[in-house]
mmCIF file with all atom_site columns, C-alpha atoms and ligand atoms in Angstrom:
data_model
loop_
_atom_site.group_PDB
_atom_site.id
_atom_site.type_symbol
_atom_site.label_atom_id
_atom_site.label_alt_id
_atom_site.label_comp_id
_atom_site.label_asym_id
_atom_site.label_entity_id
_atom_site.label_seq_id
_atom_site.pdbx_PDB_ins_code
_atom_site.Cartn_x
_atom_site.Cartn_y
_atom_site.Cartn_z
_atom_site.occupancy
_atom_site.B_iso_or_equiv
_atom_site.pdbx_formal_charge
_atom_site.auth_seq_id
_atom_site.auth_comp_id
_atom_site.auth_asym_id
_atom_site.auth_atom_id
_atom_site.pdbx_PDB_model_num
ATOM   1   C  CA  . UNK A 1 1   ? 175.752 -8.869  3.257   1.00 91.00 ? 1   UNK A CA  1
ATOM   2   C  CA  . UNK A 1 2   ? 172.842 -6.884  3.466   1.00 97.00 ? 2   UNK A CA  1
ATOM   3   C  CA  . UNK A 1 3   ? 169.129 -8.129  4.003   1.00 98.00 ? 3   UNK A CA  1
ATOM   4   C  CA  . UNK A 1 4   ? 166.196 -5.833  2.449   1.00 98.00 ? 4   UNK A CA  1
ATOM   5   C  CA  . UNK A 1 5   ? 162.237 -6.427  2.493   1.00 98.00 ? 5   UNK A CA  1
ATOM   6   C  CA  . UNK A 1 6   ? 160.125 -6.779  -0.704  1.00 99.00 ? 6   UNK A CA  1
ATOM   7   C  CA  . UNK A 1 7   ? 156.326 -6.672  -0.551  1.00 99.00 ? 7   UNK A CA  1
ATOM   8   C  CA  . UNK A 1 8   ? 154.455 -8.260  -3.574  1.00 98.00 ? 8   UNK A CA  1
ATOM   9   C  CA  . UNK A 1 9   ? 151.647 -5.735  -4.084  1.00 99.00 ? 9   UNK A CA  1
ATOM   10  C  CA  . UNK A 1 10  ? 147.785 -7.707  -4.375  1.00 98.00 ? 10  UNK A CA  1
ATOM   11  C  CA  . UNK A 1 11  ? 148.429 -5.964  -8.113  1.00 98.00 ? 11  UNK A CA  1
ATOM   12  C  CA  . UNK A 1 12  ? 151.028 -8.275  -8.436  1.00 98.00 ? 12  UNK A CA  1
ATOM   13  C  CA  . UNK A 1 13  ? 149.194 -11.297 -7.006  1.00 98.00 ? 13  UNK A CA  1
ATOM   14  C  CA  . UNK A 1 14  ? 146.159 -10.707 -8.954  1.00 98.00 ? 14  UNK A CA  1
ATOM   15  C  CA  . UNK A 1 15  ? 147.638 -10.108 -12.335 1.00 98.00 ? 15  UNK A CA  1
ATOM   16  C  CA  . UNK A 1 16  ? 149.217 -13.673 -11.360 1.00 98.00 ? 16  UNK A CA  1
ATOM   17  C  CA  . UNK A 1 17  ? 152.829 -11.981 -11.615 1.00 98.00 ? 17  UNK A CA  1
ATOM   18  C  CA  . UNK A 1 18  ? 154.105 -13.752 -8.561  1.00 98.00 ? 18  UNK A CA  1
ATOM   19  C  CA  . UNK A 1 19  ? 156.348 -15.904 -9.803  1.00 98.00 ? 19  UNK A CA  1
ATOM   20  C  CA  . UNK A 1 20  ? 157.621 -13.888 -12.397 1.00 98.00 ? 20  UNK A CA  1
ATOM   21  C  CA  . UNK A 1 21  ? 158.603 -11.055 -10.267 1.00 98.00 ? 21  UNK A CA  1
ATOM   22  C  CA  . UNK A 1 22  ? 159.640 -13.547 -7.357  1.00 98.00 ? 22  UNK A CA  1
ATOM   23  C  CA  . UNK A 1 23  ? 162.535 -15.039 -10.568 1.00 98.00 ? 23  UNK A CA  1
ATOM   24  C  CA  . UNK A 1 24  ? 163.862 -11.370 -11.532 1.00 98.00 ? 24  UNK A CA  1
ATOM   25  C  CA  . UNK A 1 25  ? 164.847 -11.547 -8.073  1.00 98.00 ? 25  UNK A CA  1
ATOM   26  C  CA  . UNK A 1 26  ? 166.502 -15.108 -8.018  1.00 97.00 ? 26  UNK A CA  1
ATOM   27  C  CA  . UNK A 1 27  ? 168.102 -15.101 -11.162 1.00 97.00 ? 27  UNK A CA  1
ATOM   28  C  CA  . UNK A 1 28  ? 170.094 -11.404 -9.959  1.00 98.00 ? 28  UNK A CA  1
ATOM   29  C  CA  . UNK A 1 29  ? 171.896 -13.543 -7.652  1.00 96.00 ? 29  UNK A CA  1
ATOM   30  C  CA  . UNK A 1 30  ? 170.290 -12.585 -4.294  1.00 97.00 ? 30  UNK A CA  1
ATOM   31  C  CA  . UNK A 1 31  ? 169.419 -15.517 -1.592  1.00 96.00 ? 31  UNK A CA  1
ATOM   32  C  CA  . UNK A 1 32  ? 165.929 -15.781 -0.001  1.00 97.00 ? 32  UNK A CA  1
ATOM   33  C  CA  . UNK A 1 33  ? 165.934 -15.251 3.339   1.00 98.00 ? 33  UNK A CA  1
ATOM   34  C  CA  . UNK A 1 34  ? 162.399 -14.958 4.099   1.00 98.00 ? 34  UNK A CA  1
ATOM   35  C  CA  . UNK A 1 35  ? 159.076 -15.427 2.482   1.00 98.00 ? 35  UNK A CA  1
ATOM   36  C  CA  . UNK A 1 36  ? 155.559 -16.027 3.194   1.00 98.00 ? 36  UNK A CA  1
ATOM   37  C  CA  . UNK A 1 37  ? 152.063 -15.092 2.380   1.00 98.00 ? 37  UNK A CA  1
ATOM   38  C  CA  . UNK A 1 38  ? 149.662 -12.413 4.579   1.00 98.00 ? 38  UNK A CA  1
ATOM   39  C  CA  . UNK A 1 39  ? 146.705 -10.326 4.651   1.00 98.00 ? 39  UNK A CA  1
ATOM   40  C  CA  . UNK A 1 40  ? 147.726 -6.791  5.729   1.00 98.00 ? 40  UNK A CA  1
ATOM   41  C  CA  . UNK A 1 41  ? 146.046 -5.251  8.408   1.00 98.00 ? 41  UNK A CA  1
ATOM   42  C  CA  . UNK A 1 42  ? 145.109 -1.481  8.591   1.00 98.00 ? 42  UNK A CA  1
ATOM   43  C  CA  . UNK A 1 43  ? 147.127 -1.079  11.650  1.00 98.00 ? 43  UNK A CA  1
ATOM   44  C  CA  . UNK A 1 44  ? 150.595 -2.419  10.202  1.00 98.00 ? 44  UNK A CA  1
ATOM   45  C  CA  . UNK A 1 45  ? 150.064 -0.250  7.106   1.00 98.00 ? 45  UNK A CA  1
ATOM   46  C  CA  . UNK A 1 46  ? 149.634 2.723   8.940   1.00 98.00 ? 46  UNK A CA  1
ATOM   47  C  CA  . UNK A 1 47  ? 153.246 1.933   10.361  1.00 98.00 ? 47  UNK A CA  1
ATOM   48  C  CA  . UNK A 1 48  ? 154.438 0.934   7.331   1.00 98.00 ? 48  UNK A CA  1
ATOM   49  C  CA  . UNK A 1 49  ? 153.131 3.818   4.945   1.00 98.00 ? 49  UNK A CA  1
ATOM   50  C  CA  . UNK A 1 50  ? 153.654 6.220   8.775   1.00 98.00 ? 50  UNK A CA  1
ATOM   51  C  CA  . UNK A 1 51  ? 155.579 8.774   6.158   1.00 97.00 ? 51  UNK A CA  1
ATOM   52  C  CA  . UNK A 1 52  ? 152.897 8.930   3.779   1.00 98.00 ? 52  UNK A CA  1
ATOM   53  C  CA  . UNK A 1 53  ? 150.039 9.623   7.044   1.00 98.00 ? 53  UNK A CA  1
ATOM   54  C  CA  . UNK A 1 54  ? 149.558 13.309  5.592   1.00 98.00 ? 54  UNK A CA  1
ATOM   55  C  CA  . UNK A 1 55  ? 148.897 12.559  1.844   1.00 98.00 ? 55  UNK A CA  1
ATOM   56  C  CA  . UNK A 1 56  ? 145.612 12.388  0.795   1.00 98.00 ? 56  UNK A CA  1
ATOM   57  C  CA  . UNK A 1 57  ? 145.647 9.234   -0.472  1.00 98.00 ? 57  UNK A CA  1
ATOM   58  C  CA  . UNK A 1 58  ? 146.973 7.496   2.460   1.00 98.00 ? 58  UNK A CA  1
ATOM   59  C  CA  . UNK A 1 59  ? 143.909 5.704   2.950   1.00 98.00 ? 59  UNK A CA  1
ATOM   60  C  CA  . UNK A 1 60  ? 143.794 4.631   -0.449  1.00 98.00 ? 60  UNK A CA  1
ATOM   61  C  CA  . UNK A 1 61  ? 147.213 3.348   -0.705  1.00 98.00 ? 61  UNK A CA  1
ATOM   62  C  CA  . UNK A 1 62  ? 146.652 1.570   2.454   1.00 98.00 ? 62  UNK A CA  1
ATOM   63  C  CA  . UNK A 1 63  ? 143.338 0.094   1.353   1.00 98.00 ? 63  UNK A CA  1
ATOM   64  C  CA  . UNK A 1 64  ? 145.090 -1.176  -2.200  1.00 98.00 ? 64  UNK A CA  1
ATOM   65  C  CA  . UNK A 1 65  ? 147.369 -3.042  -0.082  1.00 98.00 ? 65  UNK A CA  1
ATOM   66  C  CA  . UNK A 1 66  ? 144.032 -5.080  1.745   1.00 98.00 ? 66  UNK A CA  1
ATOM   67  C  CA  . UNK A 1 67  ? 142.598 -6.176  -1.406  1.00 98.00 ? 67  UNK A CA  1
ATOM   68  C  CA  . UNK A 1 68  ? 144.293 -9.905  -1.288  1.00 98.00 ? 68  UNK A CA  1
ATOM   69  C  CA  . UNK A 1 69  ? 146.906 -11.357 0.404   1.00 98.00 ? 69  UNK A CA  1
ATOM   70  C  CA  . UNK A 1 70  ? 150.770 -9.719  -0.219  1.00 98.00 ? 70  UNK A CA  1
ATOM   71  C  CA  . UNK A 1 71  ? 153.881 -11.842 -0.039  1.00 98.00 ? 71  UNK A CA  1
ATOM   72  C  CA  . UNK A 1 72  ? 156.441 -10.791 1.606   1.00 98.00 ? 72  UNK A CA  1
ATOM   73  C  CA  . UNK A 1 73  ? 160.163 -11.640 1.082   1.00 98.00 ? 73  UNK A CA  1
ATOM   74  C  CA  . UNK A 1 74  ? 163.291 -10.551 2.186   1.00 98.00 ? 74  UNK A CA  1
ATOM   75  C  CA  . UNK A 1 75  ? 165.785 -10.947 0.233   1.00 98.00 ? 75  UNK A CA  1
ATOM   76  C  CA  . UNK A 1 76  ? 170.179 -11.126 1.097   1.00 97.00 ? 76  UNK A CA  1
ATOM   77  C  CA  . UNK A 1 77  ? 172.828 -9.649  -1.281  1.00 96.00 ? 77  UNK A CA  1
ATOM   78  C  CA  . UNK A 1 78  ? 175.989 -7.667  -1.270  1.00 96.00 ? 78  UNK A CA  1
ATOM   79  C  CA  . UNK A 1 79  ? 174.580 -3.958  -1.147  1.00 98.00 ? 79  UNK A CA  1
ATOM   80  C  CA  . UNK A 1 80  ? 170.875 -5.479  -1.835  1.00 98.00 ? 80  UNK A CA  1
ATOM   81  C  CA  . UNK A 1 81  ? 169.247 -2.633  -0.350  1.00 98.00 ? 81  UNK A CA  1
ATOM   82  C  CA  . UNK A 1 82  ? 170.125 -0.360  -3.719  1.00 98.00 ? 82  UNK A CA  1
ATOM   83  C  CA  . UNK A 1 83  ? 170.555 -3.423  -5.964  1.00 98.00 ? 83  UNK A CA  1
ATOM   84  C  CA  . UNK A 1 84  ? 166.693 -4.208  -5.217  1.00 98.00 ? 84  UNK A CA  1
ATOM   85  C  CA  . UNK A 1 85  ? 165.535 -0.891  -5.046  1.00 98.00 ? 85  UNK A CA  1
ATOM   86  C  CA  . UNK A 1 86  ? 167.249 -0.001  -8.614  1.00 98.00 ? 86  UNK A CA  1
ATOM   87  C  CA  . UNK A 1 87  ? 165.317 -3.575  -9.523  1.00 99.00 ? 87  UNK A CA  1
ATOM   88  C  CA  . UNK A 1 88  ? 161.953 -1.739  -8.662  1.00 99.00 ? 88  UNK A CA  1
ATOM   89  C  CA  . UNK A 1 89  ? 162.426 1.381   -10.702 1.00 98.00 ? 89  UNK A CA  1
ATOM   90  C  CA  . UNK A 1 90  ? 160.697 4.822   -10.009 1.00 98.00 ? 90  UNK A CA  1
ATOM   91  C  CA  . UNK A 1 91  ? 157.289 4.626   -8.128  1.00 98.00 ? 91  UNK A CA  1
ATOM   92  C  CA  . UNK A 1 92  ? 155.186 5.852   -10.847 1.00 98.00 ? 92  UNK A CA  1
ATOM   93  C  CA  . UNK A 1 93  ? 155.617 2.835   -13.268 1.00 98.00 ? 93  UNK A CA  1
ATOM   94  C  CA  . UNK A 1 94  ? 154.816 5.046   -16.176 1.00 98.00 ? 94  UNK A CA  1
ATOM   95  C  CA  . UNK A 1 95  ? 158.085 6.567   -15.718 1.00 98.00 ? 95  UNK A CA  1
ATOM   96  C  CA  . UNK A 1 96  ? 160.023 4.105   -14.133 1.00 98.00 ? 96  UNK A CA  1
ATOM   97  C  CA  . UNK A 1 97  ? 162.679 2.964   -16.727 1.00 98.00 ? 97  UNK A CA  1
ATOM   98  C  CA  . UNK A 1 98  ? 162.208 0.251   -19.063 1.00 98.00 ? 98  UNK A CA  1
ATOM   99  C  CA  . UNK A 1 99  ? 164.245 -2.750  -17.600 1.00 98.00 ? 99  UNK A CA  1
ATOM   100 C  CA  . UNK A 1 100 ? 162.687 -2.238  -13.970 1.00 98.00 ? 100 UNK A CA  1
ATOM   101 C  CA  . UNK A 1 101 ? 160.090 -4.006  -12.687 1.00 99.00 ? 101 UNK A CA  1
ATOM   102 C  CA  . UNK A 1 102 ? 157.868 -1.176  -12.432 1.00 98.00 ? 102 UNK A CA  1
ATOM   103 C  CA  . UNK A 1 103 ? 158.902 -0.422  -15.950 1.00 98.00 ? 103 UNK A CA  1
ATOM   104 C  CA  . UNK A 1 104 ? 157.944 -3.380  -17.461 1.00 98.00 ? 104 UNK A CA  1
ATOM   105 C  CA  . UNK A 1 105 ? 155.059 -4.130  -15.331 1.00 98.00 ? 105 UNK A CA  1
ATOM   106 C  CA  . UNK A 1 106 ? 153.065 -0.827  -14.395 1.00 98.00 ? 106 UNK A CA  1
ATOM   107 C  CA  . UNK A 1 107 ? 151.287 1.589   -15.470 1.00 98.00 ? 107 UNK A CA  1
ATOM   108 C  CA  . UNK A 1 108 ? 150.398 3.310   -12.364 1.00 98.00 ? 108 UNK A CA  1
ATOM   109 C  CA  . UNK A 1 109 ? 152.178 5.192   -9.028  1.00 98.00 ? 109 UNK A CA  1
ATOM   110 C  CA  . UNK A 1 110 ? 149.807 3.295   -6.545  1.00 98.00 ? 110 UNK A CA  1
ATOM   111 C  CA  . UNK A 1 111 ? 149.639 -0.459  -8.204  1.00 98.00 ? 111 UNK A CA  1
ATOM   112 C  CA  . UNK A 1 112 ? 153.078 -0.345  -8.862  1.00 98.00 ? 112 UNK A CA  1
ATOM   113 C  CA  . UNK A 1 113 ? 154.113 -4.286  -8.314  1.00 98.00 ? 113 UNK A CA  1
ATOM   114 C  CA  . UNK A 1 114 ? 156.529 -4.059  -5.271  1.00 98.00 ? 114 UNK A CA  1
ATOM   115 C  CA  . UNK A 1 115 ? 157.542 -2.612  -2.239  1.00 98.00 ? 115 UNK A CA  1
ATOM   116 C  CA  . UNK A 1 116 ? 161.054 -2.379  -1.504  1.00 98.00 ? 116 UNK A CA  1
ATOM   117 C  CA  . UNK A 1 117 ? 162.638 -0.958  1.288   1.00 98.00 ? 117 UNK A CA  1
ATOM   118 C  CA  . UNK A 1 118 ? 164.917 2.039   0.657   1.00 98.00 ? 118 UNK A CA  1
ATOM   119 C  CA  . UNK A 1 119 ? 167.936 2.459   3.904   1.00 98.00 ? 119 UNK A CA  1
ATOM   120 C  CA  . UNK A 1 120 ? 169.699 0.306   5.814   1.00 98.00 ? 120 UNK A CA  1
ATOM   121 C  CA  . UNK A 1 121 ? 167.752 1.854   8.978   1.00 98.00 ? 121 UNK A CA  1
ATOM   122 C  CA  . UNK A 1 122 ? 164.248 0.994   7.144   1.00 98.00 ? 122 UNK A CA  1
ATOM   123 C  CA  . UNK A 1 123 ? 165.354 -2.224  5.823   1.00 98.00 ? 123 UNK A CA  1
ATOM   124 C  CA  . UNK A 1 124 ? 166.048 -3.533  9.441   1.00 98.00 ? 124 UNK A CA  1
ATOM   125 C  CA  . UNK A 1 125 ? 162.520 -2.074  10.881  1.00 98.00 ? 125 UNK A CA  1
ATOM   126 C  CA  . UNK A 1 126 ? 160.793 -3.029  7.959   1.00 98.00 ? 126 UNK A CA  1
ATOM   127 C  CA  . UNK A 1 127 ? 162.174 -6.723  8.159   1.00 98.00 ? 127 UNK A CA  1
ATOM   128 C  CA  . UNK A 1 128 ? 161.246 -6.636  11.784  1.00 98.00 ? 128 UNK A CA  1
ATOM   129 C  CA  . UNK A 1 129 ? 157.758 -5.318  10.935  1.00 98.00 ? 129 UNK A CA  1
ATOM   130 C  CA  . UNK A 1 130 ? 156.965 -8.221  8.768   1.00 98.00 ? 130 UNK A CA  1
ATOM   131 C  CA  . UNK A 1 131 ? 159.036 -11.855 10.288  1.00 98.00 ? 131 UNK A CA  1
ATOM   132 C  CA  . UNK A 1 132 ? 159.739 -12.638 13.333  1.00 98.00 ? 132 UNK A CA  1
ATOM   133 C  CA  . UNK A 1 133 ? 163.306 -13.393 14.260  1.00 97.00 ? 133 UNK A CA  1
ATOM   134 C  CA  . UNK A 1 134 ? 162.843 -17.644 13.762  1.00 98.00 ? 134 UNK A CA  1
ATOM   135 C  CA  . UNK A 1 135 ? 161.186 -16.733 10.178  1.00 98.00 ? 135 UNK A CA  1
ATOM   136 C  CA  . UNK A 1 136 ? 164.286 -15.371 8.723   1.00 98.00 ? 136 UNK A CA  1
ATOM   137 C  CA  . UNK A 1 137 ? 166.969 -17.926 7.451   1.00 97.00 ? 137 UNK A CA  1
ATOM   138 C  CA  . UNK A 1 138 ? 170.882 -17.545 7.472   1.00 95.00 ? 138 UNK A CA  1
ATOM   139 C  CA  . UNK A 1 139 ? 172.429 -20.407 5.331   1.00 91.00 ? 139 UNK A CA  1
ATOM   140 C  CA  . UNK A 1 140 ? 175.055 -20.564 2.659   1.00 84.00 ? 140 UNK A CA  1
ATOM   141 C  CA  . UNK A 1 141 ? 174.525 -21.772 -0.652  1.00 78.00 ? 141 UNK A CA  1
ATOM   142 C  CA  . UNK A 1 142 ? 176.960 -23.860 -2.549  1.00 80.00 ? 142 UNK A CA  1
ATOM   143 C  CA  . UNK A 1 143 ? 177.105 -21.332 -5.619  1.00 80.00 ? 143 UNK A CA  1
ATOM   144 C  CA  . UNK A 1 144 ? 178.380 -18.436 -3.321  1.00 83.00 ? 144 UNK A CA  1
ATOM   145 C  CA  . UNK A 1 145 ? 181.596 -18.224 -5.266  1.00 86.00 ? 145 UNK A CA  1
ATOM   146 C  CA  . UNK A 1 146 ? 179.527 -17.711 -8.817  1.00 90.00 ? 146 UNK A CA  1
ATOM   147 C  CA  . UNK A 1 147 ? 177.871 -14.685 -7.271  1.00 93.00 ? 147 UNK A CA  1
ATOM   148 C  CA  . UNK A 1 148 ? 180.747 -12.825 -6.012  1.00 93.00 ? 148 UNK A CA  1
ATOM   149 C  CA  . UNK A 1 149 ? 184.345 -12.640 -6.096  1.00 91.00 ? 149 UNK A CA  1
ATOM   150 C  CA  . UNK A 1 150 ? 186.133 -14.067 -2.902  1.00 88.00 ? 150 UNK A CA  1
ATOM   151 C  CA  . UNK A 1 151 ? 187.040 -10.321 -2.087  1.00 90.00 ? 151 UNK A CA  1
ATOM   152 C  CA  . UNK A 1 152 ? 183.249 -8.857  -2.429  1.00 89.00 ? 152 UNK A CA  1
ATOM   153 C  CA  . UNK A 1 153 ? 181.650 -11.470 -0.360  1.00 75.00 ? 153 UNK A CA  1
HETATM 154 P  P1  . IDP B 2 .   ? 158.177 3.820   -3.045  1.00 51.47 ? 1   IDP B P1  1
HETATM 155 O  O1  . IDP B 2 .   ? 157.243 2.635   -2.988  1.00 51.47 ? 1   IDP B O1  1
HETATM 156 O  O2  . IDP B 2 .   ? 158.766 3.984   -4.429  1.00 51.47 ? 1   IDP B O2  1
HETATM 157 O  O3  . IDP B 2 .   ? 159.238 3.786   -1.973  1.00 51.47 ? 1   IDP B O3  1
HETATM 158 P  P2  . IDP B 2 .   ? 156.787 5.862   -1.484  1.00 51.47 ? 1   IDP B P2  1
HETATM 159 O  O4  . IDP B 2 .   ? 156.902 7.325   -1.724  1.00 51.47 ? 1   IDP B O4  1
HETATM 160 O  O5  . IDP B 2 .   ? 157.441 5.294   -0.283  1.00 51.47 ? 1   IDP B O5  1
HETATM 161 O  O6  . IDP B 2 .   ? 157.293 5.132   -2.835  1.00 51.47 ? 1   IDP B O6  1
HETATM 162 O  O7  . IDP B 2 .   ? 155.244 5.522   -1.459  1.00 51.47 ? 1   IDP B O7  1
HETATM 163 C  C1  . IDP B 2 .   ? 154.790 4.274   -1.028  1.00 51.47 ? 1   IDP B C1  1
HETATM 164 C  C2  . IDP B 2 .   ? 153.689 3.786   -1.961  1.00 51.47 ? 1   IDP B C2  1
HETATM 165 O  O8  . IDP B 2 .   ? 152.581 4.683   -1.914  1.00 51.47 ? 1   IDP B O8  1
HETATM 166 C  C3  . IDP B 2 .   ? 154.077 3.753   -3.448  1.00 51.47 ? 1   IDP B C3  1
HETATM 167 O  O9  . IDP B 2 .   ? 154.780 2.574   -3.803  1.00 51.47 ? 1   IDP B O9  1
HETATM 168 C  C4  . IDP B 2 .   ? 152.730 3.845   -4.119  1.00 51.47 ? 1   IDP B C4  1
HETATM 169 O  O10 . IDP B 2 .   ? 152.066 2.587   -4.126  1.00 51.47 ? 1   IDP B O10 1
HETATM 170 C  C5  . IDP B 2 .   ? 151.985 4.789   -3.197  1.00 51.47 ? 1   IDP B C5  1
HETATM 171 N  N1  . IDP B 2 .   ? 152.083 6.196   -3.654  1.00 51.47 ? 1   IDP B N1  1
HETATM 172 C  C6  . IDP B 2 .   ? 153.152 7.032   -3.536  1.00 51.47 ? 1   IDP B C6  1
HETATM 173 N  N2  . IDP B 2 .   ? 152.893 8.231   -4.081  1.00 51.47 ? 1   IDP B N2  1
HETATM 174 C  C7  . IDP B 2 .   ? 151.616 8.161   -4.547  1.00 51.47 ? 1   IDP B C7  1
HETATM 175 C  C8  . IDP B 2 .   ? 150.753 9.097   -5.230  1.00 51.47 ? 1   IDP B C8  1
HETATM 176 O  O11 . IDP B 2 .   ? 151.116 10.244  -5.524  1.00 51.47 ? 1   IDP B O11 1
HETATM 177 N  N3  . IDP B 2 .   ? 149.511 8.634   -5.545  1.00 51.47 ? 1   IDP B N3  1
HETATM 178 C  C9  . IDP B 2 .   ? 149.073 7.382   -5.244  1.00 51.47 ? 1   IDP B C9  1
HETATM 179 N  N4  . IDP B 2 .   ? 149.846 6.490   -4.616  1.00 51.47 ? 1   IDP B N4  1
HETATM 180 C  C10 . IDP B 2 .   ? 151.098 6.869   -4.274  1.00 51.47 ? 1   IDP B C10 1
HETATM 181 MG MG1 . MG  B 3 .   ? 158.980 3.911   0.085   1.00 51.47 ? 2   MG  B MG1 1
#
């Protein structure tokens, strides 16, 4: 199983799209492992957005994500990395495809409803970034075996 981070954008929170984007992700079939509810500092964004430092709107983007609180999830699955990212869609939501949650959701590249992480090496720093290790849950869940088939899990 593979664990991935989502960040609900303060787009997301202020269009009151929280719970709506938090069921796409719950009725896929991926477990919660993590979730709770913080205002972003400058400093963390810079680390977080650290490959987007020489863009010019890397103070922008950061800013956008000050505006409100964010929730932050992780969230477990078979592959979930790519299943979540594919979820997400393209980062410009006006060409992310129909289906996606950027798709159906946005209209724009910076308030584009969700971060996801997008490697197994990010995943794991980004996870880190956000919970500390007592924050993130391992349990099993009765409905395991309507998820996956016994050889996939
Ligand atoms: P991603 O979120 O699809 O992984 P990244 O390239 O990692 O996209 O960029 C991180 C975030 O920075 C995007 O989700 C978006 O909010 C913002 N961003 C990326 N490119 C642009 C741009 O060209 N203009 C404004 N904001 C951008
Ligand atoms: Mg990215």
């Amino acid at each position: 199983m593979e664990r991935t981070l989502v960040i609900l954008k303060p787009c997301t929170i202020e269009r009151g799209l929280i719970g709506e984007i938090i069921s796409r992700f719950e009725k896929k079939g991926l477990i919660l492992a993590a979730m709770k509810m913080i205002w972003l500092t400058d400093k963390l964004l810079s680390e977080h957005y650290a490959h987007l430092k020489d863009q010019p709107f890397f103070q922008r983007v950061k800013d956008a994500m000050r505006v409100c609180p964010v929730i932050v999830c992780c969230w477990e699955g078979l592959e979930a990395i790519e299943v979540v990212r594919n979820m997400a869609g393209k980062t410009n939501g006006r060409l992310a495809a129909p289906g996606t949650i950027r798709g159906d959701y946005s209209m724009s590249v910076q308030e584009n409803i969700v971060h996801a992480s997008d490697s197994v090496a990010t995943a794991e720093a980004e996870i880190k970034r956000f919970f500390d290790e007592d924050e993130v849950y391992t349990y099993t869940f009765s409905y395991l075996s309507n998820l996956y088939a016994n050889d996939e899990k």
